[in-house]
Short mmCIF file of C-alpha atoms and ligand atoms in Angstrom, two decimals:
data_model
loop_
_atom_site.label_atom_id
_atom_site.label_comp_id
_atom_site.label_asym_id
_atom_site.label_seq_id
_atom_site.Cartn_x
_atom_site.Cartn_y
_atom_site.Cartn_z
CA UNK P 1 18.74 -16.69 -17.29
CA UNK P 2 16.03 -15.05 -14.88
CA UNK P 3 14.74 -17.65 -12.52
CA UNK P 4 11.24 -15.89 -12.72
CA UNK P 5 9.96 -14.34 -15.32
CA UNK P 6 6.96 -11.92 -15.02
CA UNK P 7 4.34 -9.64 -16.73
CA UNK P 8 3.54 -5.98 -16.05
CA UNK P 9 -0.06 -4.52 -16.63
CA UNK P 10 -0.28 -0.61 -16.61
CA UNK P 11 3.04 1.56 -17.41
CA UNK P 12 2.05 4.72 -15.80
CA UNK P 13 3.03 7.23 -13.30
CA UNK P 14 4.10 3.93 -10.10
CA UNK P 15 4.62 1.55 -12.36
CA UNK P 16 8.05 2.82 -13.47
CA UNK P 17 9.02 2.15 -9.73
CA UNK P 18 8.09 -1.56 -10.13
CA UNK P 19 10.10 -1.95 -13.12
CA UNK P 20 13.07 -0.77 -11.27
CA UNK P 21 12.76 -2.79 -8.53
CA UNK P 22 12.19 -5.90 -10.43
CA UNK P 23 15.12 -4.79 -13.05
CA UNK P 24 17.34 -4.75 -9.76
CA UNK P 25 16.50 -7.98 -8.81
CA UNK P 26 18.57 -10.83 -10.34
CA UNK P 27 16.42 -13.70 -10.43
CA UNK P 28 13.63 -11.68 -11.98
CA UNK P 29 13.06 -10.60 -15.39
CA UNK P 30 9.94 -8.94 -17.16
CA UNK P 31 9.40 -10.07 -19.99
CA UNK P 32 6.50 -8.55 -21.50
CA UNK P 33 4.10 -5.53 -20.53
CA UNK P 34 0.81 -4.09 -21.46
CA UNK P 35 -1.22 -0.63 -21.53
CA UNK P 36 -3.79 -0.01 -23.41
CA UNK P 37 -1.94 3.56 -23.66
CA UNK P 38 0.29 3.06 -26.34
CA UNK P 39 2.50 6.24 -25.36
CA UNK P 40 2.95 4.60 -21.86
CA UNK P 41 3.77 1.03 -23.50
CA UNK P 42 6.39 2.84 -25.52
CA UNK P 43 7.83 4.69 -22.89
CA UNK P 44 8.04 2.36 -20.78
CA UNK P 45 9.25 -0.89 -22.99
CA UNK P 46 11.84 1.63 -24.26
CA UNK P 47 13.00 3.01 -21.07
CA UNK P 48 13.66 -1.03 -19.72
CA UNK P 49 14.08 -2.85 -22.83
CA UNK P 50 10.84 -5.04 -22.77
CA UNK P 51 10.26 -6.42 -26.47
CA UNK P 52 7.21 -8.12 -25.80
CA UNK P 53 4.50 -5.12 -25.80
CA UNK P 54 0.67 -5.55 -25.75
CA UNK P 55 -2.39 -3.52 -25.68
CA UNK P 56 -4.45 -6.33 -24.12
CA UNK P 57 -4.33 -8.16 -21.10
CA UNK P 58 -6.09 -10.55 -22.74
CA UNK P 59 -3.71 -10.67 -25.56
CA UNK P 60 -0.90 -10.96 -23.24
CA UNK P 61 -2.23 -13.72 -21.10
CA UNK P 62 -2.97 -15.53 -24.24
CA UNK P 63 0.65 -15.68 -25.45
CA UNK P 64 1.61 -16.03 -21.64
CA UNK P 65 5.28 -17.46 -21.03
CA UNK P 66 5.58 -15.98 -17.58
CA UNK P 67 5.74 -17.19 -13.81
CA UNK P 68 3.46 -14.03 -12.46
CA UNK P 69 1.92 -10.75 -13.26
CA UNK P 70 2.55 -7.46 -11.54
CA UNK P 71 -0.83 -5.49 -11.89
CA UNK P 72 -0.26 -1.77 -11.73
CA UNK P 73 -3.02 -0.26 -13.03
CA UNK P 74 -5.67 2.16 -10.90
CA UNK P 75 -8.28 0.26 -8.91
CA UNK P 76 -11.20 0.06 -11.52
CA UNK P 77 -9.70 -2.58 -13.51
CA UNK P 78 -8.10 -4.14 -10.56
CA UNK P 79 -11.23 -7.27 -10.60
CA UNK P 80 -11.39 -8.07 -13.88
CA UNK P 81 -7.35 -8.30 -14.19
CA UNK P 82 -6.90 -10.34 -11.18
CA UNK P 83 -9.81 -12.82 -12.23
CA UNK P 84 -7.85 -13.01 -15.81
CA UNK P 85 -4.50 -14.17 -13.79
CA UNK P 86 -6.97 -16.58 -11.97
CA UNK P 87 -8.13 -18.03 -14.82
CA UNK P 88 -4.49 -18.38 -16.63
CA UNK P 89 -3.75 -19.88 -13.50
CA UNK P 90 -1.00 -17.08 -13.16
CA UNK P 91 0.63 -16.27 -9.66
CA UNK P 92 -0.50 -12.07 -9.07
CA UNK P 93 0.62 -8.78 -7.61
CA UNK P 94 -2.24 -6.39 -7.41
CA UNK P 95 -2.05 -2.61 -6.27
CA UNK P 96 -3.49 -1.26 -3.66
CA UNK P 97 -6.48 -0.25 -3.59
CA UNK P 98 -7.40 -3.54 -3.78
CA UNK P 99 -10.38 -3.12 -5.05
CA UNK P 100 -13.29 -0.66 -5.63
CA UNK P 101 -15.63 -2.18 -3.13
CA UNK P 102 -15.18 -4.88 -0.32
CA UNK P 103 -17.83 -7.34 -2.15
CA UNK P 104 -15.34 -7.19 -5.09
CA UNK P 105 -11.94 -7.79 -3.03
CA UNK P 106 -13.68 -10.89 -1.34
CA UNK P 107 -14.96 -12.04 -5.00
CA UNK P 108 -11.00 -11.21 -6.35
CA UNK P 109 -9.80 -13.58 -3.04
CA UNK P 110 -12.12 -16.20 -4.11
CA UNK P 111 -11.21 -16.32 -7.62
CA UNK P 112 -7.68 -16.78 -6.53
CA UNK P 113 -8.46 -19.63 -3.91
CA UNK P 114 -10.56 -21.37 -6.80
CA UNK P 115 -7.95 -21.55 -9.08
CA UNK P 116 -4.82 -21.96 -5.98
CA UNK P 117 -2.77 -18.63 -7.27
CA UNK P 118 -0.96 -16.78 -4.71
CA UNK P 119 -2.39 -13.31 -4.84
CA UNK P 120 -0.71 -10.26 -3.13
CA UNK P 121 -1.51 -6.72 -2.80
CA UNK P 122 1.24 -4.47 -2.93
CA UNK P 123 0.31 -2.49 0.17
CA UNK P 124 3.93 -1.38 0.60
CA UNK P 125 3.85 1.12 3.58
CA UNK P 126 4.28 -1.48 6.00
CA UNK P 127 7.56 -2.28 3.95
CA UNK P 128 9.17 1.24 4.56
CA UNK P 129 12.75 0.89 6.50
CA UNK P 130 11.44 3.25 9.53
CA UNK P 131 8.01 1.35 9.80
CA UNK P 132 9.90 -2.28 10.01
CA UNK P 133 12.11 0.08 12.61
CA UNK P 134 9.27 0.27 14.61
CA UNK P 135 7.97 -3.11 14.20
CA UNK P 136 11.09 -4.29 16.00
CA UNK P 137 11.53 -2.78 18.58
CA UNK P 138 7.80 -3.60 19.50
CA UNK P 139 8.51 -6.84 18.88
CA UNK P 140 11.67 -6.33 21.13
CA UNK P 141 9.47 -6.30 24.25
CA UNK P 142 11.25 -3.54 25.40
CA UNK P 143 8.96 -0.66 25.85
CA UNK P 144 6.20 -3.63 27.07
CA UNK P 145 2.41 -4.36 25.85
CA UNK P 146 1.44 -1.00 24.03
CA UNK P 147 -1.87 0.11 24.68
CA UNK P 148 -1.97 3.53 22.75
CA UNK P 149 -0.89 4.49 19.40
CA UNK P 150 -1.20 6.92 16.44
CA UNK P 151 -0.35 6.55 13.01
CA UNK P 152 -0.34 10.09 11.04
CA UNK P 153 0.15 11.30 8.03
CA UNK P 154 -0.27 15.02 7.46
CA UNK P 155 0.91 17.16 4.68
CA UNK P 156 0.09 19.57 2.04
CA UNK P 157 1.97 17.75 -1.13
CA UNK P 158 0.44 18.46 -4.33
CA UNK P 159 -0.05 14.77 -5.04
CA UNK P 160 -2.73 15.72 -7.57
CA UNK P 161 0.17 16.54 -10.12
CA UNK P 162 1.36 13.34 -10.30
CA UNK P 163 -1.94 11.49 -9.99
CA UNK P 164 -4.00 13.63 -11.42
CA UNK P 165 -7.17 11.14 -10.95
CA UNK P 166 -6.93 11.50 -7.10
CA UNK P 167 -8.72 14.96 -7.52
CA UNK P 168 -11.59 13.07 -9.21
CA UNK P 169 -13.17 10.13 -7.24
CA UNK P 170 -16.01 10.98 -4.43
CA UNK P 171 -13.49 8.98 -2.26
CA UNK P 172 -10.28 10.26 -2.13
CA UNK P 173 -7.69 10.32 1.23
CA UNK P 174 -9.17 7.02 3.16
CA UNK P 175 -9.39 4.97 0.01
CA UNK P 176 -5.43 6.16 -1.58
CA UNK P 177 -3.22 6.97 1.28
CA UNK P 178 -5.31 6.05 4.74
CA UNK P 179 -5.85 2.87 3.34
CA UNK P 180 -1.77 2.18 3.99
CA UNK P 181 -1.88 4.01 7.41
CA UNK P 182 -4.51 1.77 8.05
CA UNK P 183 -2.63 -1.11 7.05
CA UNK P 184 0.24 0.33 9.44
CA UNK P 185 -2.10 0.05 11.99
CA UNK P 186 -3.04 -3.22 11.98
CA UNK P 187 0.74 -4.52 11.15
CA UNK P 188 1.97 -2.65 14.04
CA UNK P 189 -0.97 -3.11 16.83
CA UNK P 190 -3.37 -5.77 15.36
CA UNK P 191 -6.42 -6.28 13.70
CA UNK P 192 -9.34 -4.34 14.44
CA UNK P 193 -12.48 -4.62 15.79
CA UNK P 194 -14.38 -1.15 15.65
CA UNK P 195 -13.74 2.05 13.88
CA UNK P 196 -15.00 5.44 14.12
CA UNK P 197 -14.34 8.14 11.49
CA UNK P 198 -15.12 11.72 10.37
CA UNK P 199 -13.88 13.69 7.21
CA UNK P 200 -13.61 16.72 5.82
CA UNK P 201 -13.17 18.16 2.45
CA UNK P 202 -10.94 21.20 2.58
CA UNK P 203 -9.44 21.39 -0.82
CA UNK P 204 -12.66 22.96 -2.59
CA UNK P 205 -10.73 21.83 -6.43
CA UNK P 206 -11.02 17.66 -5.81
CA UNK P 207 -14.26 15.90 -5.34
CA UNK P 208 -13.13 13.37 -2.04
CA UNK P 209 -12.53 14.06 1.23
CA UNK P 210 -8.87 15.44 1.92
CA UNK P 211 -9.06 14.62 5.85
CA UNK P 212 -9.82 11.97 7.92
CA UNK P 213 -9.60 11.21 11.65
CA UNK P 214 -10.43 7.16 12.47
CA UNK P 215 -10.58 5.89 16.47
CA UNK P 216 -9.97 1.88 16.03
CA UNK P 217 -10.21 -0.57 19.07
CA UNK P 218 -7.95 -3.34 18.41
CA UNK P 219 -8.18 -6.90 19.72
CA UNK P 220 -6.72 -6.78 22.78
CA UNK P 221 -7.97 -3.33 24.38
CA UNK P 222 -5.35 -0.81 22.56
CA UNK P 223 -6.78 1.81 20.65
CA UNK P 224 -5.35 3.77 18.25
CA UNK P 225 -5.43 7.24 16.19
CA UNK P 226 -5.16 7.01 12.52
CA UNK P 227 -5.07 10.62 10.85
CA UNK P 228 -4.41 11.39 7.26
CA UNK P 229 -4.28 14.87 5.95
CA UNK P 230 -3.16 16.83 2.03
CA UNK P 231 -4.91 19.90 3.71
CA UNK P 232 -2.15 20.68 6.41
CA UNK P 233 0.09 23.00 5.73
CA UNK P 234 3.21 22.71 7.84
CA UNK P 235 6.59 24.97 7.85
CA UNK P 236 8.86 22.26 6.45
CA UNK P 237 6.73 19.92 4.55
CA UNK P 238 7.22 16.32 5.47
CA UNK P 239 5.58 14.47 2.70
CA UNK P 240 5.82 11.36 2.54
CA UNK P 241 6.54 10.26 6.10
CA UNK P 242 4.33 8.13 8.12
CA UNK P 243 4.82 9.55 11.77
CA UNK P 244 3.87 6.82 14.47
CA UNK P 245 3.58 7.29 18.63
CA UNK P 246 3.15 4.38 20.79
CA UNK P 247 1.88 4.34 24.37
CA UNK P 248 3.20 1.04 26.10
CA UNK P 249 3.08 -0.51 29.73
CA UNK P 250 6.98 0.02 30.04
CA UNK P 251 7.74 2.71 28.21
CA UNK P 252 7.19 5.35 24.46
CA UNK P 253 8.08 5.07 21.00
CA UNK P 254 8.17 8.24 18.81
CA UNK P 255 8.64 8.05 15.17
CA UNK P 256 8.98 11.67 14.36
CA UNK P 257 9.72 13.98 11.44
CA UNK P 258 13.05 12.84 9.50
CA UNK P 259 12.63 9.58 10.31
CA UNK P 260 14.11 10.43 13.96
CA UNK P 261 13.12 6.85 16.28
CA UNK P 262 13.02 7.98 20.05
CA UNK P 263 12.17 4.57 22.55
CA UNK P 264 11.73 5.42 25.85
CA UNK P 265 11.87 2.19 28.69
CA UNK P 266 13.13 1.23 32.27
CA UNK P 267 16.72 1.06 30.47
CA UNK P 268 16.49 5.09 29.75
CA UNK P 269 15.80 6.84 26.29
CA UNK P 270 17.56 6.22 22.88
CA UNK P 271 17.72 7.98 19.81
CA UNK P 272 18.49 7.50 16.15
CA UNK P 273 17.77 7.87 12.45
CA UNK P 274 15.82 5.12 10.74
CA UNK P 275 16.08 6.52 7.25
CA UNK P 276 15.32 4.51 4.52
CA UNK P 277 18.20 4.10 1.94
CA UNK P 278 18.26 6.08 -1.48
CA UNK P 279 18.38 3.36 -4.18
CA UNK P 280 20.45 4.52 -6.95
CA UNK P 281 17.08 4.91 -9.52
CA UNK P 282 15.37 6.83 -6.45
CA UNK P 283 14.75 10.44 -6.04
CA UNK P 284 13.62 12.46 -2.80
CA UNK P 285 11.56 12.67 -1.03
CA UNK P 286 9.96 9.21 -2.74
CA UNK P 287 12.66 7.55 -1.67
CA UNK P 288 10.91 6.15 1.03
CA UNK P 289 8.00 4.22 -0.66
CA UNK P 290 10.46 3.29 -3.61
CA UNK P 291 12.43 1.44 -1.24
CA UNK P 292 9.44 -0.56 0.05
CA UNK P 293 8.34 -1.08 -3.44
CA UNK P 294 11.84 -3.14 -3.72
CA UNK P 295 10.96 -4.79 -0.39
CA UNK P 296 7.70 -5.99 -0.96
CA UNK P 297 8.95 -7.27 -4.48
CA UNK P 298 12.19 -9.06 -2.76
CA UNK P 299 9.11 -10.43 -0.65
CA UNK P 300 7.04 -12.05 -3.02
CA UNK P 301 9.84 -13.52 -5.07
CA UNK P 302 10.83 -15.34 -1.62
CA UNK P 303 6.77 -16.35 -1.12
CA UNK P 304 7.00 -17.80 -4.52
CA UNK P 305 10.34 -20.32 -3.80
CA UNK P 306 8.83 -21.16 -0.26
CA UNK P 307 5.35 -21.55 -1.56
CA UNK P 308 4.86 -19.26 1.67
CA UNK P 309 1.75 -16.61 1.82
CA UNK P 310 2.41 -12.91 1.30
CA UNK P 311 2.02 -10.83 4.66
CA UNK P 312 -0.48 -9.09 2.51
CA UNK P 313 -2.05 -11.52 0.79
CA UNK P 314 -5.07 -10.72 -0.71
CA UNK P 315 -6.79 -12.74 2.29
CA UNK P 316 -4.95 -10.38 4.41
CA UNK P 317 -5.77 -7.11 2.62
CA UNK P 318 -8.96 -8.05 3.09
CA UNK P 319 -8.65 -7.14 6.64
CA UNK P 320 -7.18 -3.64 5.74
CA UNK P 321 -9.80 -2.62 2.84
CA UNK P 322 -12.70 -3.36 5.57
CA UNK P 323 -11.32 -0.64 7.68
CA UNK P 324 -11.45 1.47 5.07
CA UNK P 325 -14.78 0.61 4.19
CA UNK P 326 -15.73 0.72 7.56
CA UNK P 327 -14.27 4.21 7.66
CA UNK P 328 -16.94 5.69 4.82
CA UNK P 329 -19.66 4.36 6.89
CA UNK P 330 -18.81 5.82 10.09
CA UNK P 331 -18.26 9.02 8.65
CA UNK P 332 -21.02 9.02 6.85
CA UNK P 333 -23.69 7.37 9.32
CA UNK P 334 -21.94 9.32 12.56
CA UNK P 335 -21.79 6.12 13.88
CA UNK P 336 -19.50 3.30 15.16
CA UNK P 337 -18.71 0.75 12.51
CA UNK P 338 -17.95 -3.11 14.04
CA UNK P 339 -15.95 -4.96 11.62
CA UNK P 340 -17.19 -8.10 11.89
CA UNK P 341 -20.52 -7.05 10.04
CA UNK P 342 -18.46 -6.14 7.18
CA UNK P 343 -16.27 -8.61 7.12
CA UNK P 344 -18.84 -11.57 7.86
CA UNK P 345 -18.15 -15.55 8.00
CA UNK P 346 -15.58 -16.56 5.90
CA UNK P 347 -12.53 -14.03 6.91
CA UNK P 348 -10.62 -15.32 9.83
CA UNK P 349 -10.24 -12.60 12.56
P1 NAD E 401 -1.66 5.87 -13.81
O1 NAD E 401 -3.00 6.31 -14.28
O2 NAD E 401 -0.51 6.80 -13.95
O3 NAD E 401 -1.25 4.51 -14.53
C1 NAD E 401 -2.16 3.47 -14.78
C2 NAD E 401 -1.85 2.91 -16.16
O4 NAD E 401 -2.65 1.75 -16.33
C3 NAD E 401 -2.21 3.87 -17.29
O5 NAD E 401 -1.08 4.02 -18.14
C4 NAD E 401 -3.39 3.21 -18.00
O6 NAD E 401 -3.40 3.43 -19.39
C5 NAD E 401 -3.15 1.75 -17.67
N1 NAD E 401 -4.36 0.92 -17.65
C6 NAD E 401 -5.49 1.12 -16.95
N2 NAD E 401 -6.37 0.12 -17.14
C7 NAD E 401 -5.76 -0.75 -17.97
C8 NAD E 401 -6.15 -2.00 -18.52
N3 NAD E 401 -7.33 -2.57 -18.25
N4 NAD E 401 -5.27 -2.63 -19.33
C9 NAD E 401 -4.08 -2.09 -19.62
N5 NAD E 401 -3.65 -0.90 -19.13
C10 NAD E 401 -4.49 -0.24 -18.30
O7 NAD E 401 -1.86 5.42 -12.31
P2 NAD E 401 -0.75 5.31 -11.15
O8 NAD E 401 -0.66 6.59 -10.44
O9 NAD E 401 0.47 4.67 -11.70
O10 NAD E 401 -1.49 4.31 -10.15
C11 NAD E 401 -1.65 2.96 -10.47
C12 NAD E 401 -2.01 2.21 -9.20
O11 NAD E 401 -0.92 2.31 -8.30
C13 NAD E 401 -3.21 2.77 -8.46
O12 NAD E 401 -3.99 1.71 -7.96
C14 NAD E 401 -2.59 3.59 -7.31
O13 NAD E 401 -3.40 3.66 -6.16
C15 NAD E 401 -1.36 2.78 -7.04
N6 NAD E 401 -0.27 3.55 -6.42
C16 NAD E 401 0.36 2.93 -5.39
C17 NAD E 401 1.38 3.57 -4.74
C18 NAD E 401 2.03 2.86 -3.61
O14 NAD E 401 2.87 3.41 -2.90
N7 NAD E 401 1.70 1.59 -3.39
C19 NAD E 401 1.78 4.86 -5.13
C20 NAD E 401 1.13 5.44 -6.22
C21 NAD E 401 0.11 4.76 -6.87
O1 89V E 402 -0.08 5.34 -2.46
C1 89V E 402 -0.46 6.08 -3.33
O2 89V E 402 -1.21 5.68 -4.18
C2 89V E 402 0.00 7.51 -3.55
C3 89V E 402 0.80 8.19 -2.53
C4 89V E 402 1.92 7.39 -1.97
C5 89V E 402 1.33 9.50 -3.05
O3 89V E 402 -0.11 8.48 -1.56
O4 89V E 402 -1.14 8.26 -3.83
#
């Protein structure tokens, strides 16, 4: 018998990558799921064995008889599912993006705390195996007090054939992919206190911007380079790595392309590959993010037994979706964005 039992809403084109991770995981077991695409439901409840199949959140919340519900469905009914949970009193996962708006992830935080559900946002990039890679050896010491950095992401995947809504927002690279090497950002240098942006559209077929260049100040003094790109067309495509460089008082990190780790300090330079494993459900070159998708699940199952908070809780992630807002602005005003207006009283910085 599972020790936790759980609900999925939304069976599309991620979710199946939840409901492998959680099928891995012994102490879990999902027990019912929901879409209000019946051709997903079926797919889906067929392709893991879930009996319990509903077209209705609602519905499904009604019936209940499980521990915590995995939300998986795109952002615009991200409020109104998480404020269900609240009210059933039901322990939530909620995709990233968070939310459409920052007014609405603050509402979705306080709907939690109201009720006293955990609530986590499964912002999994800081999850990846070569990202945690990097984490520790900052948190090593050994290449000192970094002061620089850059998080990139630059490619020229067609991600619009597998998410075929990305082409179709006015907000497209900050809000889906920057928003996790955003969260990188913060997880490897801190939070943030200013941002400056600019974006382009380069893809004339999608409605968002495909580019985006942000210049964050940290607390602390470092500043860093986040840069997210689907318009760069490179010899070997990389997608989907997350390629980090760190400037520190003692010495250089560089996480390059295939997941090559170079550190650089008073002790001389070392070299090796931080690849993230290929879980036996996994295909390249996902098999990066469906690894953290495992992690971050393994995660949460551990908050719920130590009553512990998620790294990114949905207090947390409010910290992360600011940036992102803060990114629009910029670009759009030309100006510099300080977080704190955005972010207000309230959010602990
Ligand atoms: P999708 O459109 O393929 O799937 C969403 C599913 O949710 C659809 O089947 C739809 O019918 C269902 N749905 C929507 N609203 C519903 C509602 N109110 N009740 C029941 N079912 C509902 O989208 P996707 O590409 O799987 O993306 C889903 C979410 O996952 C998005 O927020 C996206 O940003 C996120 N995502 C995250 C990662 C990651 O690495 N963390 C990767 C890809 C997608
Ligand atoms: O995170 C996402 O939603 C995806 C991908 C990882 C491809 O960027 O769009």
């Amino acid at each position: 018998m599972a020790r936790f039992t759980g609900a999925l809403i939304g069976c599309g084109f991620f979710a199946v990558n939840q409901m492998h991770g959680w099928r891995d995981m012994d102490d879990v077991e999902i027990v019912a799921i929901c879409d209000r695409d019946p051709q997903r439901l079926q797919i889906v409840g067929d392709q893991f064995g879930v009996v319990r199949r509903y077209a209705s959140a609602d519905e499904m919340f009604a019936a209940g008889g499980f521990d915590f519900v995995d939300i998986a469905t795109t952002v615009g009914s991200h409020r109104a599912l998480v404020e269900l949970a609240a009210r059933h009193r039901v322990p939530a996962i909620c995709q990233k993006p968070f939310a459409p708006t920052l007014s609405d992830a603050k509402a979705m935080v306080a709907a939690a705390d109201d009720t006293g559900i955990s609530l986590m946002v499964h912002e999994n990039f800081r999850w990846q195996t070569p990202i945690l890679a990097v984490k520790s050896v900052l948190d090593s010491g050994t290449i000192g007090d970094p002061f620089w950095g850059r998080v990139s992401f630059r490619s020229g995947f067609d991600v619009f054939s597998g998410q075929p809504y990305l082409a179709e927002g006015t907000r497209f690279i900050i809000e889906d992919l920057g928003i996790h090497a955003l969260d990188i950002a913060r997880f490897l240098f801190g939070d943030a206190t200013r941002m400056t942006a600019r974006t382009r559209r380069i893809n004339p077929a999608i409605k968002g911007e495909d580019v985006a260049t942000m210049l964050l100040d940290h607390i602390g003094g470092l500043t860093s380079i986040i840069d997210v790109s689907y318009a760069t067309k490179l010899p070997v495509e990389p997608f989907p790595e997350t390629l980090v460089e760190i400037d520190a008082t003692r010495g250089t990190l560089r996480l390059s392309k295939d997941y090559r780790l170079t550190v650089h300090g008073p002790g001389g330079t070392a070299e090796r590959v931080v690849a993230p494993n290929l879980l036996p459900w996994a295909s390249r070159p996902w098999h990066n993010i469906q690894e953290s998708v495992a992690l971050i699940q393994k995660h949460w199952i551990a908050c719920l037994v130590s009553g512990q908070e998620p790294a990114t809780s949905g207090r947390d992630n409010l910290k992360t979706f600011a940036l992102v807002e803060a990114a629009y602005l910029s670009a759009e005003r030309g100006e510099t964005v300080a977080l704190a207006d955005l972010l207000g009283a309230g959010v602990e910085r």
